[in-house]
XYZ file of C-alpha atoms in Angstrom:
428
model
C 201.911 87.085 85.999
C 203.492 90.786 86.329
C 202.547 91.941 89.967
C 202.973 95.812 89.129
C 200.217 97.327 87.692
C 199.322 100.893 86.584
C 196.736 102.869 84.739
C 193.244 102.209 86.554
C 192.970 102.629 90.577
C 193.685 100.319 92.979
C 190.561 98.592 94.021
C 191.390 95.437 95.435
C 191.901 96.675 99.873
C 195.384 94.099 100.094
C 197.053 96.385 97.280
C 196.107 99.919 99.213
C 199.707 101.594 100.456
C 200.323 104.747 102.260
C 197.904 106.962 103.213
C 197.488 106.688 106.406
C 198.215 110.294 108.365
C 195.302 110.979 105.448
C 192.711 108.686 105.899
C 193.241 109.599 108.984
C 192.364 113.288 108.926
C 189.341 112.792 106.996
C 187.775 109.860 108.447
C 188.026 111.966 111.281
C 186.629 114.450 110.697
C 183.752 112.898 109.263
C 183.406 111.300 112.711
C 183.003 114.831 114.201
C 179.806 115.237 115.823
C 179.201 118.111 112.919
C 180.032 115.368 110.382
C 182.928 117.763 108.740
C 183.643 117.465 104.987
C 187.244 117.122 103.343
C 188.822 118.584 99.994
C 191.207 116.052 98.457
C 193.812 117.547 96.385
C 196.285 116.156 94.364
C 198.691 116.420 90.807
C 197.132 113.945 87.812
C 197.890 110.202 88.804
C 198.615 110.831 92.719
C 196.435 108.683 94.108
C 192.769 110.396 94.760
C 190.815 107.955 93.402
C 192.579 104.722 94.263
C 191.870 106.736 98.270
C 188.112 107.608 97.371
C 187.931 103.322 96.852
C 189.415 102.534 99.364
C 187.776 104.405 101.943
C 184.469 103.713 100.191
C 185.077 99.913 99.936
C 183.408 98.258 102.387
C 185.442 96.584 104.683
C 188.081 99.714 105.437
C 184.944 101.686 105.730
C 184.364 99.232 108.445
C 187.464 98.826 109.626
C 187.719 103.392 110.314
C 183.836 103.357 111.640
C 182.508 104.412 108.929
C 179.950 101.285 109.103
C 176.810 101.323 106.817
C 174.587 101.495 109.417
C 175.310 105.168 109.739
C 177.688 106.592 107.032
C 176.268 105.730 103.236
C 178.944 106.166 101.005
C 178.260 108.110 97.009
C 180.982 107.759 95.040
C 180.640 109.805 91.774
C 183.390 110.238 89.783
C 183.135 113.854 87.351
C 185.807 112.536 84.214
C 184.216 114.031 81.189
C 180.828 114.974 82.326
C 182.253 118.614 81.295
C 178.862 119.738 79.735
C 177.044 118.356 82.991
C 174.275 120.167 84.393
C 172.453 120.510 88.007
C 169.689 118.708 87.077
C 172.310 115.953 85.478
C 174.372 116.288 89.076
C 171.603 115.320 91.005
C 169.918 112.522 88.903
C 173.741 110.824 88.773
C 174.903 111.275 92.567
C 170.925 109.666 93.609
C 171.138 107.132 91.531
C 174.374 106.332 92.982
C 173.211 107.116 96.649
C 170.414 104.502 96.000
C 172.820 102.111 95.537
C 174.616 102.135 98.423
C 171.984 102.897 100.711
C 171.715 100.699 103.699
C 168.225 101.243 104.033
C 165.605 100.154 102.203
C 162.763 102.267 103.200
C 164.733 105.517 101.550
C 164.496 104.063 97.725
C 161.619 104.751 96.695
C 161.870 108.308 97.804
C 165.306 109.153 96.443
C 164.234 106.811 93.563
C 161.193 109.255 93.380
C 163.424 112.146 93.356
C 165.641 111.400 90.644
C 163.530 110.350 88.532
C 162.712 113.841 88.029
C 163.299 116.808 85.700
C 164.159 119.371 88.617
C 165.182 119.557 91.745
C 164.492 122.357 94.171
C 166.546 122.930 97.151
C 163.243 121.663 99.735
C 162.837 118.707 97.614
C 166.731 118.079 98.211
C 166.434 118.886 102.239
C 163.526 117.055 102.523
C 165.074 113.753 101.354
C 168.666 114.102 102.725
C 166.056 114.538 106.456
C 164.538 111.530 105.454
C 168.603 110.337 105.470
C 169.371 112.112 108.361
C 166.247 111.412 110.806
C 166.840 107.242 109.798
C 170.783 108.273 111.779
C 172.776 108.281 108.944
C 175.186 110.449 107.022
C 175.458 110.626 102.945
C 179.244 110.837 102.607
C 179.428 112.599 98.766
C 182.800 111.017 96.915
C 183.223 113.339 94.094
C 185.963 112.384 92.168
C 187.176 115.606 89.162
C 184.811 117.718 91.287
C 186.729 120.166 88.274
C 184.304 119.584 85.829
C 181.071 121.096 88.598
C 183.740 124.119 89.557
C 183.895 125.163 86.194
C 181.248 124.492 84.935
C 179.597 127.622 83.417
C 175.825 125.358 84.405
C 176.938 126.271 88.597
C 176.040 129.071 89.876
C 176.270 130.596 92.881
C 172.946 129.621 94.126
C 173.639 125.808 93.789
C 176.977 125.810 95.677
C 174.768 127.360 97.736
C 172.559 124.909 97.838
C 174.680 122.401 98.756
C 176.244 124.558 101.449
C 173.341 124.542 103.236
C 172.859 120.299 103.118
C 176.651 119.871 104.157
C 175.900 122.128 107.144
C 172.878 120.892 107.960
C 170.749 118.174 107.102
C 173.603 115.463 107.188
C 175.542 115.279 104.187
C 179.397 114.972 104.123
C 181.367 116.613 100.937
C 184.438 115.118 99.471
C 185.601 116.704 96.268
C 188.588 115.536 95.400
C 190.599 117.699 92.199
C 194.040 118.684 90.433
C 194.140 121.957 92.561
C 192.025 124.031 95.409
C 189.025 124.704 94.721
C 189.222 127.809 95.481
C 191.631 128.411 92.454
C 189.273 126.191 90.120
C 185.862 128.283 90.121
C 184.746 129.717 86.556
C 184.275 133.092 88.166
C 185.221 135.677 91.050
C 181.220 135.380 91.543
C 181.383 130.912 92.708
C 185.439 131.916 94.388
C 183.922 134.301 96.861
C 181.473 131.737 97.857
C 181.053 130.412 101.427
C 181.298 127.516 100.185
C 184.729 126.329 100.778
C 184.985 127.691 103.751
C 183.482 124.438 104.933
C 186.544 122.551 103.692
C 190.529 121.905 105.719
C 192.258 120.294 102.660
C 194.232 117.278 102.613
C 196.841 118.039 99.631
C 197.927 113.950 98.788
C 201.731 113.925 97.659
C 204.402 111.758 96.780
C 204.805 108.825 99.857
C 207.443 108.892 102.390
C 209.907 106.594 101.742
C 209.105 104.322 104.029
C 206.055 103.836 101.614
C 207.297 103.794 98.494
C 209.361 100.823 99.932
C 205.720 98.825 101.092
C 204.516 98.832 97.186
C 207.507 97.562 96.228
C 207.812 95.012 98.669
C 204.029 94.620 98.391
C 204.286 93.457 95.201
C 207.288 91.190 94.425
C 206.582 88.891 96.840
C 204.496 87.399 94.523
C 207.612 87.167 92.397
C 209.550 83.644 91.951
C 212.629 86.135 91.869
C 212.852 88.965 93.857
C 214.944 92.046 93.078
C 218.634 92.826 94.539
C 219.247 95.671 96.635
C 220.775 97.816 93.115
C 217.364 97.067 91.052
C 214.880 98.313 94.148
C 216.848 101.480 93.967
C 216.231 102.005 90.361
C 212.615 100.924 91.088
C 212.276 103.557 93.764
C 214.189 106.387 91.561
C 211.938 106.374 89.056
C 208.958 106.502 90.446
C 209.936 109.246 93.346
C 207.667 108.112 95.671
C 204.348 108.401 93.196
C 203.124 105.351 93.908
C 201.484 105.524 89.999
C 205.598 106.267 88.708
C 206.326 103.473 91.156
C 204.240 101.531 89.111
C 205.846 101.558 85.962
C 208.910 101.600 87.243
C 208.202 97.598 88.719
C 206.442 96.504 86.081
C 209.177 96.879 83.417
C 211.973 95.946 85.503
C 210.121 92.808 86.385
C 209.939 93.209 82.414
C 212.798 92.908 81.496
C 214.370 91.214 83.713
C 211.583 88.021 82.237
C 213.479 88.377 78.750
C 217.206 87.420 80.448
C 218.183 91.359 81.145
C 221.126 91.535 83.743
C 223.123 94.836 84.609
C 223.394 98.061 83.164
C 221.413 96.350 79.565
C 218.147 95.626 81.889
C 217.920 98.943 84.039
C 219.419 101.342 79.957
C 215.961 99.049 79.014
C 213.882 99.481 82.101
C 214.804 103.665 81.472
C 214.155 103.867 78.160
C 210.375 101.466 78.714
C 209.628 104.106 81.802
C 210.725 107.068 79.619
C 208.858 106.035 76.818
C 204.607 105.114 78.779
C 206.168 108.742 81.059
C 206.524 110.961 78.014
C 203.213 111.676 77.837
C 201.835 112.622 81.579
C 205.330 114.807 82.126
C 204.287 116.592 79.140
C 200.879 117.358 80.266
C 202.930 118.653 83.740
C 204.945 120.717 81.872
C 202.199 121.986 79.445
C 200.791 122.515 83.297
C 203.797 125.016 84.964
C 203.202 128.490 84.225
C 206.663 129.943 82.671
C 208.545 131.000 86.472
C 208.099 127.035 87.985
C 209.315 126.158 84.277
C 212.471 128.083 84.790
C 212.604 126.866 88.534
C 212.264 123.364 88.377
C 215.474 123.738 85.544
C 217.346 125.229 87.587
C 217.433 123.068 90.268
C 217.651 120.150 87.413
C 220.790 121.648 87.080
C 221.995 122.684 90.248
C 221.409 118.680 91.211
C 224.334 118.041 88.504
C 227.046 120.230 89.339
C 230.080 117.959 90.519
C 231.543 120.270 92.049
C 229.109 122.853 94.793
C 229.824 126.924 94.553
C 229.639 128.261 98.098
C 225.673 129.841 97.407
C 222.882 128.418 99.011
C 221.382 126.099 96.115
C 218.063 128.369 97.947
C 220.453 131.618 97.178
C 221.192 130.757 93.725
C 217.342 129.715 92.473
C 216.752 133.441 93.665
C 218.755 134.429 91.063
C 218.001 132.429 88.234
C 214.607 133.592 89.606
C 212.713 135.804 92.317
C 209.602 133.512 92.870
C 211.493 130.649 93.350
C 210.853 130.085 97.049
C 206.383 130.792 96.135
C 206.936 128.010 92.950
C 209.010 125.532 95.210
C 205.587 125.545 97.738
C 203.302 125.342 94.710
C 205.449 122.273 92.557
C 206.108 120.483 96.099
C 202.732 120.438 96.616
C 201.960 119.214 92.546
C 204.669 116.278 93.531
C 207.416 117.280 91.315
C 209.255 118.734 92.811
C 211.284 116.998 95.979
C 212.884 118.998 100.003
C 215.444 117.340 101.755
C 218.070 117.448 104.083
C 218.052 121.605 102.805
C 217.704 120.968 98.840
C 215.255 120.287 96.857
C 215.636 117.749 93.655
C 212.780 116.767 90.879
C 210.156 113.800 91.620
C 212.306 111.996 89.933
C 215.863 111.820 87.451
C 213.049 110.527 84.051
C 211.404 113.954 84.519
C 214.263 115.749 84.568
C 216.066 114.203 81.152
C 212.205 114.480 79.319
C 212.983 118.149 80.534
C 216.288 118.186 78.984
C 214.701 116.793 75.465
C 212.353 119.364 75.389
C 214.243 122.389 75.789
C 217.665 121.280 73.862
C 217.643 121.441 70.011
C 217.762 118.268 67.381
C 221.423 117.987 65.910
C 220.988 120.418 62.991
C 218.187 122.333 64.322
C 220.086 125.022 66.175
C 219.743 128.589 65.225
C 222.244 131.760 64.078
C 224.274 133.279 65.904
C 223.135 135.954 64.490
C 219.183 134.893 65.694
C 220.471 135.522 69.547
C 222.053 138.505 68.643
C 219.473 140.018 67.121
C 216.914 138.132 70.054
C 218.783 139.415 73.453
C 219.147 143.346 71.630
C 215.473 143.668 71.363
C 214.605 142.222 74.416
C 217.445 144.308 75.499
C 219.054 141.118 77.980
C 222.959 142.748 77.703
C 223.144 141.062 81.691
C 222.011 137.578 80.308
C 224.413 137.625 77.267
C 227.505 135.725 79.074
C 225.182 132.417 78.216
C 224.177 133.272 74.108
C 227.126 130.932 73.441
C 224.752 128.181 74.818
C 221.543 129.916 73.450
C 221.289 127.695 70.208
C 221.268 123.966 72.162
C 218.433 125.272 73.079
C 215.031 125.477 71.167
C 213.879 129.601 70.484
C 211.378 129.202 72.991
C 212.711 128.069 75.276
C 215.223 131.237 75.471
C 213.684 133.041 77.553
C 213.496 130.429 81.010
C 217.496 128.851 79.440
C 219.226 131.939 79.826
C 217.752 133.176 82.924
C 219.520 129.366 84.459
C 222.695 129.183 81.981
C 223.841 132.840 83.961
C 224.295 129.712 87.339
C 225.200 127.411 85.752
C 227.138 126.769 82.335
C 226.076 124.747 79.384
C 227.602 121.328 79.651
C 225.997 120.233 83.369
C 222.713 121.242 82.771
C 223.787 118.862 78.917
C 224.402 115.902 80.995
C 223.674 112.696 79.995
C 220.753 110.553 80.637
C 221.685 107.476 81.327
C 224.582 109.833 83.657
C 221.623 111.560 85.404
C 219.968 108.170 86.026
C 222.352 105.498 86.450
C 224.951 106.931 88.535
C 223.847 106.073 91.735
C 222.678 102.446 90.841
C 225.674 100.980 88.692
């Protein structure tokens, strides 16, 4: 049986790795006298749901000090609930709360309120005062909470009421979202709400190397044949510290080895299968980048493929390609797409680099004509990128504004490196 699994969140604490610092920050705030709330932020598939499941597991919660006699941990998933209303929100929360509460005497009042067709703040305050009087802090773990903040049904009074419950009535909130809460609001009125002032932010980034190795080694223990140093290196390079992609790489390595593949054929099969599985996820990540961020990603990719480094630093050359690069690398770092080390930035996975190349480059025979390039250059007044015009037909026209910035600093040959040179140069 293949120990590397992907697609579903981790529910077994024995298979959960890393996130010690994040868990410590979340737990310390919950255990404080004010039982403070924390906003969990992380890109899609970075492990937000797994983290919430882990903290809410009874054995883990007890070990962290979140014992059931003091904390009622209520996990609620809002994925796909784009049409939810405040009434349905509380009905869903109260149903989950009834299932999670440790004090049986509180269940009748929870279920009675949950059966109502409408709620007002006074009803909710009365309920949570009752739980608070029992010495309980109710922790609402709100997964995919952007489906609430971006929903037009939820007005300022809803968020104001939720804030009041968190401050005065023994409720703590752990919302999990793809970006910061204040950036996921449907109106300026909501964005200006004091609701967002009660949170500290915890950003989930790719694993540091030690945690990535722990995940690989932990799954490897159930295998009859251990990984070679080169095989382990391939998993770590493809996964780039992101647990979801590490699991994909490990899964396909185990599958390929079970078919008797070894050496370069093994690595090429793993890379190919990894690319196919990762394709829709990379598409999502790219589609949620601004044009400026795309320039920065392609610039980082190109600069890291150069065999001979020029005198200027990577930062300086990125700035020449894109004046906003210094801002983009911060955002892309928070999202886990870019890693920083030894003064340089890299894409989290070389497979993402390959995907970007396939996305921006034209297929053979589909190139635009030189006349089309000249027309585009003159119409936009892009005289400064004229030296790049010979390479532009190799790229899809919609990406010319992006790649023309890159081609002023690096050659087409650098950008067009092949996938296996890119992925396997350090492991084969």
